[in-house]
PDB file of C-alpha atoms and ligand atoms in Angstrom:
ATOM      1  CA  MET A  48      -8.017 -16.230  19.868  1.00  0.00           C
ATOM      2  CA  ARG A  49     -10.370 -16.112  17.557  1.00  0.00           C
ATOM      3  CA  CYS A  50      -9.369 -18.386  14.792  1.00  0.00           C
ATOM      4  CA  VAL A  51     -10.292 -17.655  11.025  1.00  0.00           C
ATOM      5  CA  PRO A  52      -7.909 -18.642   8.536  1.00  0.00           C
ATOM      6  CA  ARG A  53      -7.512 -15.933   5.981  1.00  0.00           C
ATOM      7  CA  HIS A  54      -5.945 -17.284   2.666  1.00  0.00           C
ATOM      8  CA  LEU A  55      -3.682 -14.554   0.713  1.00  0.00           C
ATOM      9  CA  VAL A  56      -4.020 -15.436  -3.067  1.00  0.00           C
ATOM     10  CA  SER A  57      -4.039 -12.065  -4.708  1.00  0.00           C
ATOM     11  CA  ILE A  58      -3.369  -8.611  -3.811  1.00  0.00           C
ATOM     12  CA  ALA A  59      -7.133  -7.796  -5.066  1.00  0.00           C
ATOM     13  CA  ASP A  60      -8.119 -10.290  -1.546  1.00  0.00           C
ATOM     14  CA  LEU A  61      -6.603  -6.939   0.433  1.00  0.00           C
ATOM     15  CA  GLU A  62      -8.528  -3.741   1.118  1.00  0.00           C
ATOM     16  CA  ARG A  63      -5.958  -0.676   1.435  1.00  0.00           C
ATOM     17  CA  GLY A  64      -6.410  -0.781   5.298  1.00  0.00           C
ATOM     18  CA  GLU A  65      -5.462  -4.273   5.698  1.00  0.00           C
ATOM     19  CA  ILE A  66      -2.065  -3.771   3.536  1.00  0.00           C
ATOM     20  CA  VAL A  67      -1.322  -0.921   5.708  1.00  0.00           C
ATOM     21  CA  GLN A  68      -2.030  -3.135   8.939  1.00  0.00           C
ATOM     22  CA  ILE A  69       0.258  -5.585   7.327  1.00  0.00           C
ATOM     23  CA  LEU A  70       3.019  -3.109   6.981  1.00  0.00           C
ATOM     24  CA  ASP A  71       2.470  -1.765  10.003  1.00  0.00           C
ATOM     25  CA  ARG A  72       3.053  -5.015  11.758  1.00  0.00           C
ATOM     26  CA  GLY A  73       6.168  -5.469   9.497  1.00  0.00           C
ATOM     27  CA  ASP A  74       7.645  -2.591  10.693  1.00  0.00           C
ATOM     28  CA  ARG A  75       7.702  -3.624  14.125  1.00  0.00           C
ATOM     29  CA  TYR A  76       8.739  -7.368  13.178  1.00  0.00           C
ATOM     30  CA  ARG A  77      11.439  -5.574  10.999  1.00  0.00           C
ATOM     31  CA  ALA A  78      12.944  -4.035  14.037  1.00  0.00           C
ATOM     32  CA  LEU A  79      12.730  -7.259  15.913  1.00  0.00           C
ATOM     33  CA  ALA A  80      15.517  -8.621  13.595  1.00  0.00           C
ATOM     34  CA  ASP A  81      18.069  -5.930  15.183  1.00  0.00           C
ATOM     35  CA  GLU A  82      17.309  -7.714  18.597  1.00  0.00           C
ATOM     36  CA  PRO A  83      19.900 -10.486  19.780  1.00  0.00           C
ATOM     37  CA  ILE A  84      16.693 -12.588  20.569  1.00  0.00           C
ATOM     38  CA  LYS A  85      14.314 -12.579  17.802  1.00  0.00           C
ATOM     39  CA  LYS A  86      11.722 -15.233  18.721  1.00  0.00           C
ATOM     40  CA  LEU A  87       7.709 -14.387  19.755  1.00  0.00           C
ATOM     41  CA  THR A  88       5.123 -16.744  20.773  1.00  0.00           C
ATOM     42  CA  SER A  89       2.222 -15.740  18.821  1.00  0.00           C
ATOM     43  CA  LEU A  90       2.334 -18.913  16.825  1.00  0.00           C
ATOM     44  CA  ARG A  91       3.474 -21.503  19.275  1.00  0.00           C
ATOM     45  CA  GLY A  92       1.964 -24.742  18.646  1.00  0.00           C
ATOM     46  CA  ARG A  93       1.085 -23.902  15.015  1.00  0.00           C
ATOM     47  CA  THR A  94       2.440 -25.639  11.632  1.00  0.00           C
ATOM     48  CA  VAL A  95       3.105 -24.058   8.190  1.00  0.00           C
ATOM     49  CA  ILE A  96       3.896 -26.315   5.447  1.00  0.00           C
ATOM     50  CA  ASN A  97       5.793 -24.854   2.751  1.00  0.00           C
ATOM     51  CA  MET A  98       5.080 -26.544  -0.474  1.00  0.00           C
ATOM     52  CA  PHE A  99       7.483 -24.861  -3.389  1.00  0.00           C
ATOM     53  CA  PHE A 100       7.205 -26.693  -6.728  1.00  0.00           C
ATOM     54  CA  GLU A 101       9.151 -23.860  -8.108  1.00  0.00           C
ATOM     55  CA  SER A 102      12.822 -22.877  -7.224  1.00  0.00           C
ATOM     56  CA  SER A 103      13.455 -20.327  -4.834  1.00  0.00           C
ATOM     57  CA  THR A 104      16.069 -18.914  -2.484  1.00  0.00           C
ATOM     58  CA  ARG A 105      14.093 -15.697  -0.760  1.00  0.00           C
ATOM     59  CA  THR A 106      10.474 -16.506  -0.807  1.00  0.00           C
ATOM     60  CA  ARG A 107      10.663 -20.504   0.784  1.00  0.00           C
ATOM     61  CA  THR A 108      13.993 -19.342   3.184  1.00  0.00           C
ATOM     62  CA  SER A 109      12.001 -16.235   4.505  1.00  0.00           C
ATOM     63  CA  PHE A 110       8.838 -17.965   5.068  1.00  0.00           C
ATOM     64  CA  GLU A 111      10.876 -20.536   7.044  1.00  0.00           C
ATOM     65  CA  ILE A 112      12.458 -18.208   9.010  1.00  0.00           C
ATOM     66  CA  ALA A 113       9.038 -15.905   9.635  1.00  0.00           C
ATOM     67  CA  ALA A 114       6.969 -19.015  11.279  1.00  0.00           C
ATOM     68  CA  LYS A 115       9.888 -20.113  13.429  1.00  0.00           C
ATOM     69  CA  ARG A 116      10.450 -16.350  14.581  1.00  0.00           C
ATOM     70  CA  LEU A 117       6.909 -16.704  15.546  1.00  0.00           C
ATOM     71  CA  SER A 118       7.625 -20.223  16.972  1.00  0.00           C
ATOM     72  CA  ALA A 119       5.452 -22.080  14.612  1.00  0.00           C
ATOM     73  CA  GLU A 120       6.835 -25.334  13.230  1.00  0.00           C
ATOM     74  CA  ALA A 121       7.770 -25.118   9.714  1.00  0.00           C
ATOM     75  CA  ILE A 122       8.105 -28.290   7.233  1.00  0.00           C
ATOM     76  CA  ASN A 123       9.220 -27.798   4.041  1.00  0.00           C
ATOM     77  CA  ILE A 124       8.235 -29.892   0.939  1.00  0.00           C
ATOM     78  CA  GLY A 125       8.076 -29.561  -2.847  1.00  0.00           C
ATOM     79  CA  GLY A 126       9.414 -30.754  -6.515  1.00  0.00           C
ATOM     80  CA  ALA A 127      10.741 -33.961  -6.979  1.00  0.00           C
ATOM     81  CA  ALA A 128      10.775 -34.651  -3.043  1.00  0.00           C
ATOM     82  CA  THR A 129       7.139 -35.201  -3.249  1.00  0.00           C
ATOM     83  CA  SER A 130       4.829 -37.663  -4.842  1.00  0.00           C
ATOM     84  CA  THR A 131       3.481 -35.283  -7.456  1.00  0.00           C
ATOM     85  CA  SER A 132       6.578 -37.147  -9.078  1.00  0.00           C
ATOM     86  CA  LYS A 133       5.011 -40.032  -9.122  1.00  0.00           C
ATOM     87  CA  GLY A 134       1.635 -39.031 -10.559  1.00  0.00           C
ATOM     88  CA  GLU A 135      -0.384 -37.464  -7.446  1.00  0.00           C
ATOM     89  CA  THR A 136      -2.405 -34.351  -8.249  1.00  0.00           C
ATOM     90  CA  LEU A 137      -1.626 -31.045  -6.689  1.00  0.00           C
ATOM     91  CA  LEU A 138      -4.819 -31.141  -5.279  1.00  0.00           C
ATOM     92  CA  ASP A 139      -4.355 -34.586  -3.745  1.00  0.00           C
ATOM     93  CA  THR A 140      -1.104 -33.882  -2.390  1.00  0.00           C
ATOM     94  CA  ALA A 141      -2.736 -30.677  -0.616  1.00  0.00           C
ATOM     95  CA  GLU A 142      -5.632 -32.524   0.680  1.00  0.00           C
ATOM     96  CA  ASN A 143      -2.988 -35.225   2.086  1.00  0.00           C
ATOM     97  CA  LEU A 144      -1.010 -32.697   3.646  1.00  0.00           C
ATOM     98  CA  GLU A 145      -4.145 -30.893   5.060  1.00  0.00           C
ATOM     99  CA  ALA A 146      -4.950 -34.354   6.920  1.00  0.00           C
ATOM    100  CA  MET A 147      -2.286 -33.713   8.777  1.00  0.00           C
ATOM    101  CA  TYR A 148      -3.697 -30.617  10.296  1.00  0.00           C
ATOM    102  CA  PRO A 149      -1.469 -28.006   9.630  1.00  0.00           C
ATOM    103  CA  ASP A 150      -2.311 -24.584   9.940  1.00  0.00           C
ATOM    104  CA  ALA A 151      -1.401 -22.519   6.928  1.00  0.00           C
ATOM    105  CA  ILE A 152      -0.337 -23.851   3.479  1.00  0.00           C
ATOM    106  CA  VAL A 153       2.405 -21.768   1.577  1.00  0.00           C
ATOM    107  CA  VAL A 154       2.343 -22.812  -2.221  1.00  0.00           C
ATOM    108  CA  ARG A 155       4.576 -21.789  -4.887  1.00  0.00           C
ATOM    109  CA  HIS A 156       3.708 -23.438  -8.202  1.00  0.00           C
ATOM    110  CA  SER A 157       4.119 -22.726 -12.152  1.00  0.00           C
ATOM    111  CA  PHE A 158       0.649 -22.950 -12.914  1.00  0.00           C
ATOM    112  CA  GLY A 159      -1.252 -19.711 -12.408  1.00  0.00           C
ATOM    113  CA  GLY A 160      -4.306 -20.571 -10.106  1.00  0.00           C
ATOM    114  CA  ALA A 161      -2.636 -23.022  -7.991  1.00  0.00           C
ATOM    115  CA  ALA A 162      -3.318 -20.945  -4.805  1.00  0.00           C
ATOM    116  CA  ALA A 163      -6.660 -20.318  -5.833  1.00  0.00           C
ATOM    117  CA  MET A 164      -7.384 -23.725  -6.311  1.00  0.00           C
ATOM    118  CA  LEU A 165      -5.768 -24.890  -2.852  1.00  0.00           C
ATOM    119  CA  ALA A 166      -7.929 -22.377  -1.063  1.00  0.00           C
ATOM    120  CA  ARG A 167     -11.155 -23.353  -2.232  1.00  0.00           C
ATOM    121  CA  ALA A 168     -10.435 -26.911  -1.086  1.00  0.00           C
ATOM    122  CA  ALA A 169      -8.629 -26.181   2.044  1.00  0.00           C
ATOM    123  CA  ARG A 170      -9.686 -25.604   5.306  1.00  0.00           C
ATOM    124  CA  CYS A 171      -6.755 -24.242   6.692  1.00  0.00           C
ATOM    125  CA  ALA A 172      -5.264 -20.913   5.547  1.00  0.00           C
ATOM    126  CA  VAL A 173      -3.362 -21.215   2.083  1.00  0.00           C
ATOM    127  CA  ILE A 174      -0.650 -18.366   1.117  1.00  0.00           C
ATOM    128  CA  ASN A 175       0.378 -17.747  -2.660  1.00  0.00           C
ATOM    129  CA  ALA A 176       4.351 -17.410  -2.661  1.00  0.00           C
ATOM    130  CA  GLY A 177       4.080 -17.112  -6.421  1.00  0.00           C
ATOM    131  CA  ASP A 178       1.788 -18.927  -8.891  1.00  0.00           C
ATOM    132  CA  GLY A 179       2.883 -18.876 -12.475  1.00  0.00           C
ATOM    133  CA  GLN A 180       2.566 -15.411 -13.999  1.00  0.00           C
ATOM    134  CA  HIS A 181      -0.673 -14.267 -12.227  1.00  0.00           C
ATOM    135  CA  GLU A 182       0.944 -13.186  -8.677  1.00  0.00           C
ATOM    136  CA  HIS A 183       3.088 -12.773  -5.966  1.00  0.00           C
ATOM    137  CA  PRO A 184       1.393 -11.055  -2.968  1.00  0.00           C
ATOM    138  CA  THR A 185       4.150 -11.137  -0.396  1.00  0.00           C
ATOM    139  CA  GLN A 186       6.689 -10.061  -3.060  1.00  0.00           C
ATOM    140  CA  ALA A 187       4.067  -6.618  -3.595  1.00  0.00           C
ATOM    141  CA  LEU A 188       3.683  -6.375   0.186  1.00  0.00           C
ATOM    142  CA  LEU A 189       7.622  -6.360   0.963  1.00  0.00           C
ATOM    143  CA  ASP A 190       8.350  -3.855  -1.993  1.00  0.00           C
ATOM    144  CA  ALA A 191       5.795  -1.911  -0.294  1.00  0.00           C
ATOM    145  CA  ALA A 192       7.406  -1.780   2.848  1.00  0.00           C
ATOM    146  CA  THR A 193      10.673  -1.224   1.568  1.00  0.00           C
ATOM    147  CA  ILE A 194       9.241   1.669  -0.213  1.00  0.00           C
ATOM    148  CA  ARG A 195       7.553   2.964   2.534  1.00  0.00           C
ATOM    149  CA  ARG A 196      10.820   3.139   4.721  1.00  0.00           C
ATOM    150  CA  ALA A 197      13.066   4.191   1.889  1.00  0.00           C
ATOM    151  CA  LYS A 198      10.621   7.218   0.773  1.00  0.00           C
ATOM    152  CA  GLY A 199       8.691   7.873   4.055  1.00  0.00           C
ATOM    153  CA  GLY A 200       5.620   6.777   2.085  1.00  0.00           C
ATOM    154  CA  VAL A 201       4.179   5.374  -1.083  1.00  0.00           C
ATOM    155  CA  GLU A 202       1.420   7.496  -1.720  1.00  0.00           C
ATOM    156  CA  GLY A 203       1.813  10.038  -4.777  1.00  0.00           C
ATOM    157  CA  LEU A 204       5.114   8.333  -5.819  1.00  0.00           C
ATOM    158  CA  GLU A 205       5.888   7.485  -9.192  1.00  0.00           C
ATOM    159  CA  VAL A 206       7.330   3.874  -9.567  1.00  0.00           C
ATOM    160  CA  ALA A 207       8.546   2.310 -13.045  1.00  0.00           C
ATOM    161  CA  ILE A 208       8.341  -1.467 -13.298  1.00  0.00           C
ATOM    162  CA  VAL A 209      10.836  -2.008 -15.940  1.00  0.00           C
ATOM    163  CA  GLY A 210      11.339  -5.234 -18.211  1.00  0.00           C
ATOM    164  CA  ASP A 211       9.469  -8.704 -18.631  1.00  0.00           C
ATOM    165  CA  ILE A 212       5.923  -7.465 -17.205  1.00  0.00           C
ATOM    166  CA  ALA A 213       4.481  -9.894 -19.405  1.00  0.00           C
ATOM    167  CA  HIS A 214       5.434 -13.191 -17.495  1.00  0.00           C
ATOM    168  CA  SER A 215       5.954 -11.416 -13.753  1.00  0.00           C
ATOM    169  CA  ARG A 216       3.874 -12.165 -11.248  1.00  0.00           C
ATOM    170  CA  VAL A 217       5.664  -9.532  -9.115  1.00  0.00           C
ATOM    171  CA  ALA A 218       4.537  -6.906 -11.616  1.00  0.00           C
ATOM    172  CA  ARG A 219       0.865  -7.927 -11.225  1.00  0.00           C
ATOM    173  CA  SER A 220       0.930  -8.031  -7.444  1.00  0.00           C
ATOM    174  CA  ASN A 221       3.032  -4.660  -7.432  1.00  0.00           C
ATOM    175  CA  ILE A 222       0.420  -3.152  -9.819  1.00  0.00           C
ATOM    176  CA  LEU A 223      -2.295  -3.864  -7.645  1.00  0.00           C
ATOM    177  CA  CYS A 224      -0.360  -3.043  -4.215  1.00  0.00           C
ATOM    178  CA  LEU A 225       1.187   0.528  -5.652  1.00  0.00           C
ATOM    179  CA  ALA A 226      -2.382   1.455  -6.726  1.00  0.00           C
ATOM    180  CA  LYS A 227      -4.029   1.078  -3.591  1.00  0.00           C
ATOM    181  CA  LEU A 228      -1.532   2.576  -1.836  1.00  0.00           C
ATOM    182  CA  GLY A 229      -1.856   5.527  -4.133  1.00  0.00           C
ATOM    183  CA  ALA A 230       1.352   5.372  -6.369  1.00  0.00           C
ATOM    184  CA  ARG A 231       1.156   5.982  -9.706  1.00  0.00           C
ATOM    185  CA  VAL A 232       3.183   3.250 -11.773  1.00  0.00           C
ATOM    186  CA  ARG A 233       4.690   3.242 -15.130  1.00  0.00           C
ATOM    187  CA  LEU A 234       5.043  -0.290 -17.215  1.00  0.00           C
ATOM    188  CA  VAL A 235       8.400   0.198 -19.282  1.00  0.00           C
ATOM    189  CA  ALA A 236       9.208  -2.655 -21.565  1.00  0.00           C
ATOM    190  CA  PRO A 237       8.825  -3.154 -25.413  1.00  0.00           C
ATOM    191  CA  TRP A 238       5.599  -3.369 -26.868  1.00  0.00           C
ATOM    192  CA  THR A 239       6.183  -7.269 -27.021  1.00  0.00           C
ATOM    193  CA  LEU A 240       6.430  -7.671 -23.378  1.00  0.00           C
ATOM    194  CA  ILE A 241       3.599  -5.706 -22.198  1.00  0.00           C
ATOM    195  CA  PRO A 242      -0.062  -7.703 -21.992  1.00  0.00           C
ATOM    196  CA  ARG A 243      -2.698  -5.875 -23.526  1.00  0.00           C
ATOM    197  CA  GLY A 244      -4.864  -4.518 -21.021  1.00  0.00           C
ATOM    198  CA  ILE A 245      -2.471  -4.855 -17.982  1.00  0.00           C
ATOM    199  CA  GLU A 246      -3.521  -1.432 -16.727  1.00  0.00           C
ATOM    200  CA  GLU A 247      -6.933  -2.349 -16.096  1.00  0.00           C
ATOM    201  CA  ILE A 248      -6.339  -5.463 -14.118  1.00  0.00           C
ATOM    202  CA  GLY A 249      -7.385  -3.814 -11.005  1.00  0.00           C
ATOM    203  CA  GLY A 250     -10.256  -1.700 -12.467  1.00  0.00           C
ATOM    204  CA  GLU A 251     -10.615   1.457 -12.141  1.00  0.00           C
ATOM    205  CA  GLU A 252      -8.352   1.925  -9.871  1.00  0.00           C
ATOM    206  CA  THR A 253      -5.228   0.680 -11.690  1.00  0.00           C
ATOM    207  CA  ARG A 254      -6.867   2.239 -15.170  1.00  0.00           C
ATOM    208  CA  ALA A 255      -6.402   5.653 -13.535  1.00  0.00           C
ATOM    209  CA  ARG A 256      -2.843   5.039 -11.977  1.00  0.00           C
ATOM    210  CA  VAL A 257      -1.051   2.880 -14.615  1.00  0.00           C
ATOM    211  CA  ARG A 258       0.660   3.954 -17.706  1.00  0.00           C
ATOM    212  CA  ILE A 259       2.678   2.311 -20.648  1.00  0.00           C
ATOM    213  CA  ALA A 260       5.993   3.480 -21.544  1.00  0.00           C
ATOM    214  CA  THR A 261       7.901   1.694 -24.571  1.00  0.00           C
ATOM    215  CA  ARG A 262      11.358   3.802 -24.375  1.00  0.00           C
ATOM    216  CA  LEU A 263      13.534   3.745 -21.035  1.00  0.00           C
ATOM    217  CA  GLU A 264      14.348   7.104 -21.221  1.00  0.00           C
ATOM    218  CA  ALA A 265      10.495   8.153 -21.176  1.00  0.00           C
ATOM    219  CA  GLY A 266       9.473   5.674 -18.333  1.00  0.00           C
ATOM    220  CA  LEU A 267      12.307   6.760 -16.114  1.00  0.00           C
ATOM    221  CA  ASP A 268      11.967  10.233 -16.515  1.00  0.00           C
ATOM    222  CA  GLY A 269      11.004  11.594 -12.691  1.00  0.00           C
ATOM    223  CA  ALA A 270      10.646   8.197 -11.392  1.00  0.00           C
ATOM    224  CA  ASP A 271      11.141   8.023  -7.737  1.00  0.00           C
ATOM    225  CA  VAL A 272      11.633   3.927  -7.726  1.00  0.00           C
ATOM    226  CA  VAL A 273      12.983   2.009 -10.321  1.00  0.00           C
ATOM    227  CA  MET A 274      11.897  -1.524  -9.879  1.00  0.00           C
ATOM    228  CA  MET A 275      13.824  -3.558 -12.258  1.00  0.00           C
ATOM    229  CA  LEU A 276      12.694  -7.495 -13.419  1.00  0.00           C
ATOM    230  CA  ARG A 277      14.555 -10.311 -15.142  1.00  0.00           C
ATOM    231  CA  VAL A 278      13.622 -11.991 -18.112  1.00  0.00           C
ATOM    232  CA  GLN A 279      11.568 -15.093 -16.941  1.00  0.00           C
ATOM    233  CA  HIS A 280      12.982 -17.415 -20.037  1.00  0.00           C
ATOM    234  CA  GLU A 281      11.364 -20.068 -17.721  1.00  0.00           C
ATOM    235  CA  ARG A 282       7.947 -19.300 -19.013  1.00  0.00           C
ATOM    236  CA  PHE A 283       8.659 -18.950 -22.557  1.00  0.00           C
ATOM    237  CA  ALA A 284       8.502 -22.555 -23.757  1.00  0.00           C
ATOM    238  CA  GLY A 285       6.016 -22.446 -27.151  1.00  0.00           C
ATOM    239  CA  GLU A 286       6.028 -18.964 -27.159  1.00  0.00           C
ATOM    240  CA  ALA A 287       6.694 -16.736 -30.571  1.00  0.00           C
ATOM    241  CA  PRO A 288      10.021 -14.793 -29.551  1.00  0.00           C
ATOM    242  CA  ARG A 289       9.454 -11.425 -28.205  1.00  0.00           C
ATOM    243  CA  PHE A 290      12.387  -9.793 -28.675  1.00  0.00           C
ATOM    244  CA  PRO A 291      15.417 -10.310 -31.025  1.00  0.00           C
ATOM    245  CA  ASN A 292      17.996 -11.460 -28.412  1.00  0.00           C
ATOM    246  CA  THR A 293      18.670 -10.748 -24.742  1.00  0.00           C
ATOM    247  CA  ARG A 294      21.763  -8.703 -25.685  1.00  0.00           C
ATOM    248  CA  GLU A 295      19.787  -6.080 -27.397  1.00  0.00           C
ATOM    249  CA  LEU A 296      16.909  -5.914 -24.885  1.00  0.00           C
ATOM    250  CA  SER A 297      19.890  -5.321 -22.316  1.00  0.00           C
ATOM    251  CA  ARG A 298      21.163  -2.484 -24.560  1.00  0.00           C
ATOM    252  CA  THR A 299      17.233  -0.632 -24.668  1.00  0.00           C
ATOM    253  CA  PHE A 300      15.849  -1.204 -21.002  1.00  0.00           C
ATOM    254  CA  GLY A 301      18.909  -2.557 -18.829  1.00  0.00           C
ATOM    255  CA  LEU A 302      19.676  -0.357 -16.119  1.00  0.00           C
ATOM    256  CA  SER A 303      23.032   1.044 -15.787  1.00  0.00           C
ATOM    257  CA  GLU A 304      24.528   4.032 -14.090  1.00  0.00           C
ATOM    258  CA  ARG A 305      23.824   6.139 -17.297  1.00  0.00           C
ATOM    259  CA  SER A 306      20.018   5.236 -17.994  1.00  0.00           C
ATOM    260  CA  LEU A 307      19.418   5.586 -14.161  1.00  0.00           C
ATOM    261  CA  ARG A 308      20.061   9.325 -14.680  1.00  0.00           C
ATOM    262  CA  PHE A 309      16.664   9.699 -16.676  1.00  0.00           C
ATOM    263  CA  ALA A 310      15.147   8.855 -13.113  1.00  0.00           C
ATOM    264  CA  LYS A 311      14.895  11.267 -10.088  1.00  0.00           C
ATOM    265  CA  ALA A 312      18.515  12.165  -8.496  1.00  0.00           C
ATOM    266  CA  ASP A 313      17.346  10.246  -5.302  1.00  0.00           C
ATOM    267  CA  ALA A 314      15.452   7.184  -7.050  1.00  0.00           C
ATOM    268  CA  ILE A 315      16.079   3.843  -5.065  1.00  0.00           C
ATOM    269  CA  VAL A 316      16.582   0.761  -7.372  1.00  0.00           C
ATOM    270  CA  MET A 317      14.732  -2.263  -6.456  1.00  0.00           C
ATOM    271  CA  HIS A 318      14.832  -5.852  -7.659  1.00  0.00           C
ATOM    272  CA  PRO A 319      12.951  -9.181  -6.414  1.00  0.00           C
ATOM    273  CA  GLY A 320      15.333 -11.597  -7.008  1.00  0.00           C
ATOM    274  CA  PRO A 321      17.050 -13.348  -8.793  1.00  0.00           C
ATOM    275  CA  ILE A 322      19.298 -10.831 -10.615  1.00  0.00           C
ATOM    276  CA  ASN A 323      20.803 -11.390 -13.785  1.00  0.00           C
ATOM    277  CA  ARG A 324      23.556  -9.036 -13.674  1.00  0.00           C
ATOM    278  CA  GLY A 325      24.727  -7.495 -16.539  1.00  0.00           C
ATOM    279  CA  VAL A 326      21.563  -7.999 -18.368  1.00  0.00           C
ATOM    280  CA  GLU A 327      18.669  -6.158 -16.789  1.00  0.00           C
ATOM    281  CA  LEU A 328      20.789  -4.682 -14.084  1.00  0.00           C
ATOM    282  CA  SER A 329      24.802  -3.704 -14.394  1.00  0.00           C
ATOM    283  CA  PRO A 330      26.940  -4.461 -11.308  1.00  0.00           C
ATOM    284  CA  GLU A 331      27.956  -0.779 -10.689  1.00  0.00           C
ATOM    285  CA  VAL A 332      23.972   0.011  -9.973  1.00  0.00           C
ATOM    286  CA  ALA A 333      23.040  -3.386  -8.359  1.00  0.00           C
ATOM    287  CA  ASP A 334      25.891  -2.809  -5.905  1.00  0.00           C
ATOM    288  CA  GLY A 335      25.637   0.981  -5.969  1.00  0.00           C
ATOM    289  CA  PRO A 336      24.135   3.315  -3.087  1.00  0.00           C
ATOM    290  CA  ARG A 337      20.460   3.782  -4.903  1.00  0.00           C
ATOM    291  CA  ALA A 338      19.906  -0.151  -4.380  1.00  0.00           C
ATOM    292  CA  VAL A 339      17.613  -1.357  -2.139  1.00  0.00           C
ATOM    293  CA  ILE A 340      17.760  -4.911  -2.979  1.00  0.00           C
ATOM    294  CA  LEU A 341      19.235  -6.571   0.103  1.00  0.00           C
ATOM    295  CA  GLN A 342      16.744  -4.250   2.135  1.00  0.00           C
ATOM    296  CA  GLN A 343      13.871  -6.043   0.197  1.00  0.00           C
ATOM    297  CA  VAL A 344      14.981  -9.164   1.164  1.00  0.00           C
ATOM    298  CA  SER A 345      15.477  -8.282   5.179  1.00  0.00           C
ATOM    299  CA  TRP A 346      12.048  -6.945   4.785  1.00  0.00           C
ATOM    300  CA  GLY A 347      10.675 -10.446   3.410  1.00  0.00           C
ATOM    301  CA  VAL A 348      10.885 -11.986   6.908  1.00  0.00           C
ATOM    302  CA  ALA A 349       8.982  -9.292   8.386  1.00  0.00           C
ATOM    303  CA  ILE A 350       6.003  -9.050   6.003  1.00  0.00           C
ATOM    304  CA  ARG A 351       5.824 -12.649   6.093  1.00  0.00           C
ATOM    305  CA  MET A 352       5.858 -13.162   9.675  1.00  0.00           C
ATOM    306  CA  ALA A 353       2.537 -10.528   9.911  1.00  0.00           C
ATOM    307  CA  VAL A 354       1.553 -12.095   6.856  1.00  0.00           C
ATOM    308  CA  LEU A 355       1.280 -15.672   8.617  1.00  0.00           C
ATOM    309  CA  GLU A 356      -0.292 -14.264  11.689  1.00  0.00           C
ATOM    310  CA  ARG A 357      -2.981 -12.915   9.592  1.00  0.00           C
ATOM    311  CA  ALA A 358      -3.770 -16.110   7.793  1.00  0.00           C
ATOM    312  CA  ILE A 359      -3.722 -18.660  10.618  1.00  0.00           C
ATOM    313  CA  LEU A 360      -4.838 -16.256  13.417  1.00  0.00           C
ATOM    314  CA  GLY A 361      -7.846 -14.167  11.544  1.00  0.00           C
ATOM    315  CA  ASP A 362      -6.417 -11.072  12.919  1.00  0.00           C
ATOM    316  CA  LEU A 363      -3.148  -9.692  13.791  1.00  0.00           C
ATOM    317  CA  PRO A 364      -2.642  -9.772  17.601  1.00  0.00           C
ATOM    318  CA  ALA A 365      -2.580  -6.606  19.365  1.00  0.00           C
ATOM    319  CA  GLU A 366       1.192  -7.280  20.510  1.00  0.00           C
ATOM    320  CA  GLY A 367       3.533 -10.203  20.139  1.00  0.00           C
ATOM    321  CA  GLU A 368       4.754 -11.926  23.084  1.00  0.00           C
ATOM    322  CA  ARG A 369       8.301 -12.433  23.290  1.00  0.00           C
ATOM    323  CA  ALA A 370       9.628 -16.232  23.666  1.00  0.00           C
TER     324      ALA A 370
HETATM  325  N1  LIG B 410      11.590 -12.754  -5.395  1.00  0.00           N
HETATM  326  C1  LIG B 410      11.603 -14.331  -5.349  1.00  0.00           C
HETATM  327  O1  LIG B 410      10.317 -14.552  -5.244  1.00  0.00           O
HETATM  328  O2  LIG B 410      12.632 -14.612  -5.290  1.00  0.00           O
HETATM  329  P1  LIG B 410      12.969 -16.469  -4.872  1.00  0.00           P
HETATM  330  O3  LIG B 410      12.843 -17.283  -6.280  1.00  0.00           O
HETATM  331  O4  LIG B 410      14.303 -16.718  -4.809  1.00  0.00           O
HETATM  332  O5  LIG B 410      11.842 -16.634  -3.995  1.00  0.00           O
END
């Protein structure tokens, strides 16, 4: 097997065809989750280090499960358990880990640019599991997989991304991914939570497909997909207030059964998690029939299996061999 490590730092690294390849492979691995034996052998003998310097429930666990389902060794380190707490730089930490010859490093860090910095220095593949408010590419891929399954495709859909766009790496990766797949994206929030020029992040591709709505009703009108985001309070340090208080934001931009009526009758509701129930999303909607939030989590494992294979093997293998 050819061994060409491929980093995944940003959705911008991927051509449309590569995204579709990952989604197609993800379809196959999503089906594997329903089998009693879920293990394949394509990454047997390989080592994946999950290096998480920010908290995570879904991403970290699903990367570990994904690696193990492909028979790779998965090692988890992060936060206070690493020598960064003794003053070691992130780059030094990564170089020391690389000296142990892993095949891939999966990294989450509060610094937007952490994954790119490691990718420039690393010999092994580096996968961005969320860097500050920059990007979360595997989240966008699993979101695309979820939409594709629920709606039969992504092209031509109207997708509303609602909430704290300003601090959201999920929003940035989704704008790039959805535009590449031919969807139209509305960014729905008060002006203070929409960074100036965000519709240009993917150049002409996103400029033509992204529009901004500063009222929930207008933003949801005719939407096929409603993707809610939580307020990322952890990234507000040192900023001037962007809205009077969370209760007011919730009243004007929160999704309830009533405000969901603005969207199409068959619109699906998504959320990357963690949800702040009763803030951006009412419990009735979060647990209701239109929500595909737990399906997103299931797709996370399948898509991350495909991403790990691509990163380590250079190409997706023709057929996953059963363990
Ligand atoms: N969606 C997401 O990144 O969730 P975690 O923070 O739990 O990984």
